[in-house]
C-alpha cells in the first residue's frame, strides 16, 4: 500500500460516519470488527485523531501497541459481576463473593451501629425524663428488662448482611438472601432437620461443660501465675450476673426466649454466616474459623475495658479469665458450622440453647440451693446424651 492509497483510504466512511477500514492505514494489520475502534492493536495508531483530522497523527499523539485490547475486552468482562441463579445458591456458598476486608468490616460496622442505636435510645430516655438522673439511669440499665428490650437491637445483625448479599443474587428474595447466608431449612427433609436440631441441642449443652472446663483450667493457671484467688479477688464482669441477681421467674423466661429467638440467630447470621464464610473462602478453613472466633470473643469482652481504668492488673486477669472460655465456645460454633457445610440451623440452636441454659444456671446459682443446681445439671446431661444418641440413630438409619 503506497502513500496515495493511504490518503484515499482516510476518506472512506460508512453511512453512519464510521471509517470503514479493514486494515490499519499505517502498518497494514487486519483490524477487529469493532464499532468506533480507538487504536490499532498492532502499532497503536490513534483512529480518533484520524477520524477528526483525516490524516495520520504525529507520534506524540500515539499510544503504545497493545493499549487498546487491555482496556476494552478482558478487563471489562473480568469486572462484570455474575448474578447467582436460584438453583446455584447452595454451591455458591463455597465461592469467593465478598472480600476478606468486607467479611470483617461489615460485622464490626453492624456492631457499632447497634451500640450507637442503643446510646441514642438511652439519650432519648434521658431527654424524656428531663434530667440526667444517674441513679435512675443505673437502675434502668441494670434491669433484666433493659437487656430483654435492648437485645432486640441485635436484629441489625440480620438486617445489614441480608441487605448486603442481595447484590449477588439474580432473584434477591428474602428466602434466597437467608439461604446464601446458610440460614435455611430448604435442603432438609424431616429426618435431616431432626438431625440438625439434635446436634444443636446436644452441643448447646455440651458447650456449657466445655466452657466450665476451660474456665477451671484458666483459673488454675492464673492462680498459680498471680498467686491469688480469681473468684474472690477479681471483679465480676459477666453480663448474666448483672441482670440475673434480682430477676424474677417471668424475667428469666423472657431472657431465655430472647437468647434463643434473637441473640442466637442474629449473631450466627453475621458472624458465622457472613464473616466466617467470607474468611474461609478467602483465607482457608482454619484461618477463617480462628479469626472469626477471636473477633467474636473479643467483642463480648469490651465491657471489661472499664476495669482498665481502675487497675491494669485486674483488667489483665479478668481478660484472660473470660477470654479463653469465650474463645472455646466460639471455636465450637465455628467448627460445627463448617462441619454442617455452612448451614446455620444446628449452630443457631447451639448458640441459643447455650445462652439460655447459662442464664438459667446463673439464676439458680443466686436463687436456688446446691441441690437444685445439681438436679438441673443432671437433667440437661440426660438431654444431651439423648440428643447425641438420636443424631447417631438418624445418621445410621
Coordinates of C-alpha atoms in Angstrom, one line a residue, residues 56 85 125 143 197 270 284 297 306 308 350:
X56 CA -2.2 10.1 10.3
X85 CA -29.1 -18.2 40.0
X125 CA -34.9 8.3 77.7
X143 CA -32.7 -4.2 85.0
X197 CA -31.9 -29.9 65.9
X270 CA -23.5 -12.2 60.9
X284 CA -9.0 -21.1 54.2
X297 CA -14.8 -13.5 71.7
X306 CA -13.7 -0.3 82.1
X308 CA -8.5 -1.0 82.9
X350 CA -26.4 -24.4 69.8

